[in-house]
Amino acid sequence: MNIIFLGAPGAGKGTQADNVSTELNIPSISTGVMLREAVADKTVMGLKAKEYMDKGALVPDDVVISIIKERLVKPDCKNGFILDGFPRTVPQAEYLEKSGVVIDLVIDIDVPDEKIIERMSGRRVCPDCGASYHVVYKPSKKGDMCDKCGKGKLIVRNDDKPEVVLSRLQTYHEQTKPLKDFYAKKGILKTVIGQEEVADTTNLTFEVIKNFKNS
Ligand code: AMP
């Protein structure tokens, strides 16, 4: 089963994508995580991407498309995959379609902007393994250390700083929201209203997947 998670930055797509990945035993692929790895490794592509990411802008389509193209041919994708943060523009969605990638279900996690701003101010990430936490909603069991890899000291992402968050939300409304129409027209879009409790959003997400499987 091939699933896309849509939603504003900070809506909780990554968390839901990881939950579904564990449940269905298919990889969760985040272009944001892959780009941050490239930035940390200071590759040519990473250095180019950083300029856009630090401003809250989208990295050019050709760069992210080349990353996703290499990733989707890996053997672990053969039984299905989850895309978290890709596509983010209509040309990226058209790329998937043109290359024959069949998408079964698109889940849009819907959260109002005010809530997003509140959530992103509390988000922390591990610079070593990329795991994501929230000081209130999803704290690390080890305080400000990562409880997934046990090595990293959690930090605020550059692009989670308030002025960048506003610019990312604007980018989302202008460039990513049109994807909802793109997939709604294909009849594969389902909306999950993001709940106060992560577990409640997870239950709603699993319900959507169960209904799809039974349909
Ligand atoms: P994320 O972790 O998904 O919120 O992504 C962090 C940043 O990486 C975004 O604000 C963009 O600058 C960049 N990015 C991630 N995925 C994409 C994409 N599909 N297209 C363009 N830029 C992306």
CSV table of C-alpha atoms and ligand atoms in Angstrom, one decimal:
chain,number,residue,atom,x,y,z
A,1,MET,CA,0.0,0.0,0.0
A,2,ASN,CA,1.4,3.4,-1.0
A,3,ILE,CA,0.3,6.3,1.2
A,4,ILE,CA,1.0,10.0,1.2
A,5,PHE,CA,0.6,12.2,4.3
A,6,LEU,CA,-0.3,15.8,3.6
A,7,GLY,CA,-0.7,18.7,6.0
A,8,ALA,CA,1.0,21.9,7.2
A,9,PRO,CA,4.5,21.7,8.7
A,10,GLY,CA,4.0,20.7,12.3
A,11,ALA,CA,0.6,19.1,11.8
A,12,GLY,CA,1.9,15.8,13.0
A,13,LYS,CA,2.4,14.0,9.6
A,14,GLY,CA,5.8,12.6,10.6
A,15,THR,CA,4.4,11.1,13.9
A,16,GLN,CA,1.5,9.5,12.1
A,17,ALA,CA,3.7,8.3,9.2
A,18,ASP,CA,6.0,6.6,11.7
A,19,ASN,CA,3.0,5.0,13.5
A,20,VAL,CA,1.6,3.6,10.3
A,21,SER,CA,5.0,2.5,9.2
A,22,THR,CA,5.4,0.4,12.3
A,23,GLU,CA,1.9,-1.0,12.0
A,24,LEU,CA,2.0,-1.9,8.3
A,25,ASN,CA,5.7,-2.7,8.2
A,26,ILE,CA,6.5,-0.4,5.3
A,27,PRO,CA,9.1,2.4,5.3
A,28,SER,CA,8.2,6.0,6.1
A,29,ILE,CA,10.1,8.3,3.8
A,30,SER,CA,10.6,11.9,4.8
A,31,THR,CA,12.2,14.3,2.3
A,32,GLY,CA,12.7,16.7,5.2
A,33,VAL,CA,14.8,14.1,7.2
A,34,MET,CA,16.8,13.2,4.0
A,35,LEU,CA,17.5,16.9,3.3
A,36,ARG,CA,18.6,17.5,6.9
A,37,GLU,CA,21.0,14.6,6.7
A,38,ALA,CA,22.4,16.1,3.5
A,39,VAL,CA,22.8,19.4,5.3
A,40,ALA,CA,24.5,17.8,8.2
A,41,ASP,CA,26.8,15.9,5.9
A,42,LYS,CA,27.6,19.2,4.1
A,43,THR,CA,27.1,17.6,0.6
A,44,VAL,CA,26.9,19.9,-2.4
A,45,MET,CA,23.1,19.3,-2.5
A,46,GLY,CA,22.8,19.8,1.2
A,47,LEU,CA,24.5,23.1,1.1
A,48,LYS,CA,22.2,24.3,-1.7
A,49,ALA,CA,19.1,23.0,0.1
A,50,LYS,CA,20.1,24.7,3.4
A,51,GLU,CA,19.7,28.2,1.8
A,52,TYR,CA,16.0,27.5,1.1
A,53,MET,CA,15.3,25.5,4.3
A,54,ASP,CA,16.6,28.2,6.6
A,55,LYS,CA,14.3,30.7,5.0
A,56,GLY,CA,11.2,28.5,5.3
A,57,ALA,CA,11.1,28.1,1.5
A,58,LEU,CA,10.8,24.9,-0.5
A,59,VAL,CA,13.8,23.3,-2.0
A,60,PRO,CA,13.6,23.3,-5.8
A,61,ASP,CA,11.5,20.5,-7.3
A,62,ASP,CA,14.4,19.0,-9.3
A,63,VAL,CA,16.5,18.5,-6.1
A,64,VAL,CA,13.8,16.8,-4.1
A,65,ILE,CA,12.6,14.7,-7.0
A,66,SER,CA,16.1,13.3,-7.6
A,67,ILE,CA,16.2,12.4,-3.9
A,68,ILE,CA,12.9,10.6,-3.9
A,69,LYS,CA,13.6,8.9,-7.2
A,70,GLU,CA,16.7,7.2,-5.7
A,71,ARG,CA,14.8,6.3,-2.5
A,72,LEU,CA,11.8,4.7,-4.1
A,73,VAL,CA,13.8,2.1,-6.0
A,74,LYS,CA,15.3,0.7,-2.8
A,75,PRO,CA,14.1,-2.9,-2.1
A,76,ASP,CA,12.3,-2.0,1.1
A,77,CYS,CA,9.7,0.0,-0.9
A,78,LYS,CA,8.6,-3.0,-2.9
A,79,ASN,CA,5.7,-3.9,-0.6
A,80,GLY,CA,4.6,-0.3,-0.2
A,81,PHE,CA,5.8,3.0,1.4
A,82,ILE,CA,4.6,6.1,3.2
A,83,LEU,CA,5.6,9.5,1.9
A,84,ASP,CA,5.9,12.2,4.6
A,85,GLY,CA,6.5,15.7,3.2
A,86,PHE,CA,6.6,14.7,-0.5
A,87,PRO,CA,5.0,15.8,-2.8
A,88,ARG,CA,4.8,19.4,-1.6
A,89,THR,CA,4.0,21.0,-5.0
A,90,VAL,CA,1.8,20.0,-7.9
A,91,PRO,CA,4.8,19.4,-10.2
A,92,GLN,CA,6.2,16.9,-7.6
A,93,ALA,CA,2.8,15.1,-7.6
A,94,GLU,CA,2.8,15.1,-11.4
A,95,TYR,CA,6.3,13.6,-11.3
A,96,LEU,CA,5.0,10.6,-9.2
A,97,GLU,CA,2.2,10.1,-11.6
A,98,LYS,CA,4.4,10.3,-14.8
A,99,SER,CA,6.8,7.8,-13.4
A,100,GLY,CA,4.0,5.3,-12.8
A,101,VAL,CA,4.1,5.4,-9.0
A,102,VAL,CA,0.6,4.4,-7.9
A,103,ILE,CA,-0.7,6.2,-4.8
A,104,ASP,CA,-3.5,4.3,-3.0
A,105,LEU,CA,-4.4,6.8,-0.3
A,106,VAL,CA,-3.7,10.4,0.6
A,107,ILE,CA,-4.3,11.4,4.3
A,108,ASP,CA,-4.4,15.1,5.0
A,109,ILE,CA,-3.8,15.9,8.7
A,110,ASP,CA,-5.8,19.1,9.2
A,111,VAL,CA,-4.7,21.5,11.9
A,112,PRO,CA,-5.4,25.3,12.2
A,113,ASP,CA,-2.5,27.7,11.8
A,114,GLU,CA,-2.7,29.0,15.4
A,115,LYS,CA,-2.3,25.4,16.7
A,116,ILE,CA,0.6,24.8,14.3
A,117,ILE,CA,2.5,27.9,15.7
A,118,GLU,CA,1.9,26.7,19.3
A,119,ARG,CA,3.1,23.2,18.4
A,120,MET,CA,6.2,24.2,16.5
A,121,SER,CA,7.5,26.4,19.2
A,122,GLY,CA,7.8,23.2,21.4
A,123,ARG,CA,9.2,20.9,18.8
A,124,ARG,CA,12.7,19.5,19.4
A,125,VAL,CA,14.8,17.2,17.1
A,126,CYS,CA,17.8,15.0,17.6
A,127,PRO,CA,20.7,16.3,15.5
A,128,ASP,CA,22.2,12.8,15.4
A,129,CYS,CA,19.3,10.5,14.3
A,130,GLY,CA,16.6,13.0,13.3
A,131,ALA,CA,14.0,11.8,15.8
A,132,SER,CA,11.4,14.4,16.5
A,133,TYR,CA,9.8,15.3,19.9
A,134,HIS,CA,7.6,17.9,21.5
A,135,VAL,CA,8.2,19.3,25.0
A,136,VAL,CA,4.5,18.9,25.9
A,137,TYR,CA,2.9,16.4,23.5
A,138,LYS,CA,5.8,14.0,22.8
A,139,PRO,CA,8.6,14.5,25.3
A,140,SER,CA,11.8,12.4,25.2
A,141,LYS,CA,11.9,10.1,28.2
A,142,LYS,CA,15.5,11.3,28.7
A,143,GLY,CA,14.8,15.0,29.1
A,144,ASP,CA,16.8,17.0,26.6
A,145,MET,CA,18.6,13.9,25.3
A,146,CYS,CA,17.2,11.7,22.5
A,147,ASP,CA,15.7,8.5,23.8
A,148,LYS,CA,15.7,6.9,20.4
A,149,CYS,CA,19.4,6.9,19.8
A,150,GLY,CA,20.5,7.9,23.3
A,151,LYS,CA,23.3,10.1,21.8
A,152,GLY,CA,22.0,13.4,20.6
A,153,LYS,CA,21.2,16.5,22.7
A,154,LEU,CA,17.8,17.8,21.4
A,155,ILE,CA,17.7,21.1,19.6
A,156,VAL,CA,15.2,23.5,18.0
A,157,ARG,CA,15.4,23.2,14.2
A,158,ASN,CA,16.5,26.5,12.5
A,159,ASP,CA,13.3,26.4,10.5
A,160,ASP,CA,11.1,26.0,13.7
A,161,LYS,CA,12.1,29.5,14.8
A,162,PRO,CA,9.0,31.7,14.9
A,163,GLU,CA,9.8,34.0,11.9
A,164,VAL,CA,10.6,31.0,9.8
A,165,VAL,CA,7.5,29.1,10.9
A,166,LEU,CA,5.3,32.0,9.6
A,167,SER,CA,7.1,31.8,6.2
A,168,ARG,CA,6.7,28.0,6.1
A,169,LEU,CA,3.0,28.3,6.7
A,170,GLN,CA,2.7,30.9,3.9
A,171,THR,CA,4.6,28.5,1.6
A,172,TYR,CA,2.3,25.7,2.6
A,173,HIS,CA,-0.9,27.7,1.8
A,174,GLU,CA,0.5,28.9,-1.5
A,175,GLN,CA,2.2,25.7,-2.8
A,176,THR,CA,1.2,22.6,-0.9
A,177,LYS,CA,-2.5,23.2,-0.2
A,178,PRO,CA,-3.4,22.9,-4.0
A,179,LEU,CA,-2.3,19.3,-3.7
A,180,LYS,CA,-5.5,18.6,-1.7
A,181,ASP,CA,-7.5,19.4,-4.8
A,182,PHE,CA,-5.2,17.4,-7.0
A,183,TYR,CA,-5.8,14.3,-5.0
A,184,ALA,CA,-9.4,15.0,-4.1
A,185,LYS,CA,-10.2,15.0,-7.9
A,186,LYS,CA,-8.7,11.5,-8.0
A,187,GLY,CA,-11.0,10.4,-5.2
A,188,ILE,CA,-8.2,9.2,-2.9
A,189,LEU,CA,-8.0,12.1,-0.4
A,190,LYS,CA,-9.1,11.5,3.2
A,191,THR,CA,-9.0,14.2,5.9
A,192,VAL,CA,-8.1,13.5,9.5
A,193,ILE,CA,-8.8,16.4,11.9
A,194,GLY,CA,-5.7,16.7,14.1
A,195,GLN,CA,-6.7,16.2,17.7
A,196,GLU,CA,-5.3,17.6,21.0
A,197,GLU,CA,-4.0,14.1,21.9
A,198,VAL,CA,-1.6,12.4,19.5
A,199,ALA,CA,-3.2,9.0,20.3
A,200,ASP,CA,-6.6,10.3,19.2
A,201,THR,CA,-5.2,11.4,15.8
A,202,THR,CA,-3.5,8.1,15.5
A,203,ASN,CA,-6.8,6.3,16.1
A,204,LEU,CA,-8.6,8.4,13.4
A,205,THR,CA,-5.7,7.7,11.0
A,206,PHE,CA,-5.9,4.0,11.5
A,207,GLU,CA,-9.6,4.1,11.0
A,208,VAL,CA,-9.1,5.8,7.6
A,209,ILE,CA,-6.7,3.0,6.6
A,210,LYS,CA,-9.0,0.3,7.9
A,211,ASN,CA,-11.9,1.7,5.9
A,212,PHE,CA,-9.7,1.9,2.8
A,213,LYS,CA,-8.7,-1.7,3.2
A,214,ASN,CA,-12.3,-2.8,3.6
A,215,SER,CA,-13.6,-0.7,0.7
B,1,AMP,P1,9.8,18.9,6.8
B,1,AMP,O1,10.7,18.3,7.8
B,1,AMP,O2,9.0,18.0,6.0
B,1,AMP,O3,9.0,20.0,7.5
B,1,AMP,O4,10.8,19.7,5.8
B,1,AMP,C1,11.7,20.7,6.2
B,1,AMP,C2,12.1,21.6,5.0
B,1,AMP,O5,12.7,20.8,4.0
B,1,AMP,C3,10.9,22.3,4.3
B,1,AMP,O6,10.5,23.5,4.9
B,1,AMP,C4,11.5,22.5,2.9
B,1,AMP,O7,12.4,23.6,2.9
B,1,AMP,C5,12.3,21.2,2.7
B,1,AMP,N1,11.5,20.2,2.1
B,1,AMP,C6,11.1,19.0,2.6
B,1,AMP,N2,10.4,18.3,1.7
B,1,AMP,C7,10.3,19.0,0.6
B,1,AMP,C8,9.7,18.9,-0.7
B,1,AMP,N3,9.0,17.8,-1.0
B,1,AMP,N4,9.8,19.9,-1.6
B,1,AMP,C9,10.5,21.0,-1.3
B,1,AMP,N5,11.1,21.2,-0.1
B,1,AMP,C10,11.0,20.3,0.8
